[in-house]
């Protein structure tokens, strides 16, 4: 159940950012859910491989190259999902930064209260 809630929160974040940023478009709620699922799959399977291959560059840039990797993941999702479009690489970087911030805000609002 926790996975479904996180996917729906990610879809909400994608939908909100698509309406706020000029260079990002998504076709409706279903398109946002599909983008959230594709981003989750890419983050699980593709991102670790990219991080391992680019580890020396990531170390040299003190981790800032991870922003480039996140942008590449978003551009890959743009190519895989028909109802999702990102105009440029710089828009993808801005989208990834804002998506991370919005996801952390939404997760903190909707996180489950642990009982001791």
mmCIF file of N, CA, C and O in Angstrom, residues 22 36 44 68 74 80 89 94:
data_model
loop_
_atom_site.group_PDB
_atom_site.id
_atom_site.type_symbol
_atom_site.label_atom_id
_atom_site.label_comp_id
_atom_site.label_asym_id
_atom_site.label_seq_id
_atom_site.Cartn_x
_atom_site.Cartn_y
_atom_site.Cartn_z
ATOM 1 N N UNK A 22 7.032 25.925 -17.972
ATOM 2 C CA UNK A 22 6.632 26.101 -19.367
ATOM 3 C C UNK A 22 7.134 24.992 -20.273
ATOM 4 O O UNK A 22 6.479 24.639 -21.235
ATOM 5 N N UNK A 36 5.071 8.736 -13.512
ATOM 6 C CA UNK A 36 5.574 8.381 -12.184
ATOM 7 C C UNK A 36 6.031 6.927 -12.142
ATOM 8 O O UNK A 36 7.077 6.609 -11.560
ATOM 9 N N UNK A 44 15.061 2.659 -10.496
ATOM 10 C CA UNK A 44 15.472 1.389 -9.894
ATOM 11 C C UNK A 44 16.486 0.650 -10.764
ATOM 12 O O UNK A 44 17.469 0.107 -10.253
ATOM 13 N N UNK A 68 22.902 15.857 -13.473
ATOM 14 C CA UNK A 68 22.918 15.502 -14.896
ATOM 15 C C UNK A 68 22.305 14.119 -15.100
ATOM 16 O O UNK A 68 21.531 13.906 -16.038
ATOM 17 N N UNK A 74 15.064 11.763 -16.721
ATOM 18 C CA UNK A 74 13.820 12.441 -17.096
ATOM 19 C C UNK A 74 13.701 12.531 -18.616
ATOM 20 O O UNK A 74 12.617 12.327 -19.180
ATOM 21 N N UNK A 80 10.201 7.634 -23.627
ATOM 22 C CA UNK A 80 9.433 6.399 -23.453
ATOM 23 C C UNK A 80 7.926 6.630 -23.322
ATOM 24 O O UNK A 80 7.142 5.768 -23.707
ATOM 25 N N UNK A 89 17.370 20.128 -22.103
ATOM 26 C CA UNK A 89 18.160 19.533 -21.034
ATOM 27 C C UNK A 89 18.079 20.379 -19.765
ATOM 28 O O UNK A 89 17.963 19.850 -18.665
ATOM 29 N N UNK A 94 16.014 21.501 -14.157
ATOM 30 C CA UNK A 94 15.124 22.265 -13.272
ATOM 31 C C UNK A 94 13.954 21.404 -12.802
ATOM 32 O O UNK A 94 13.580 21.435 -11.621
#
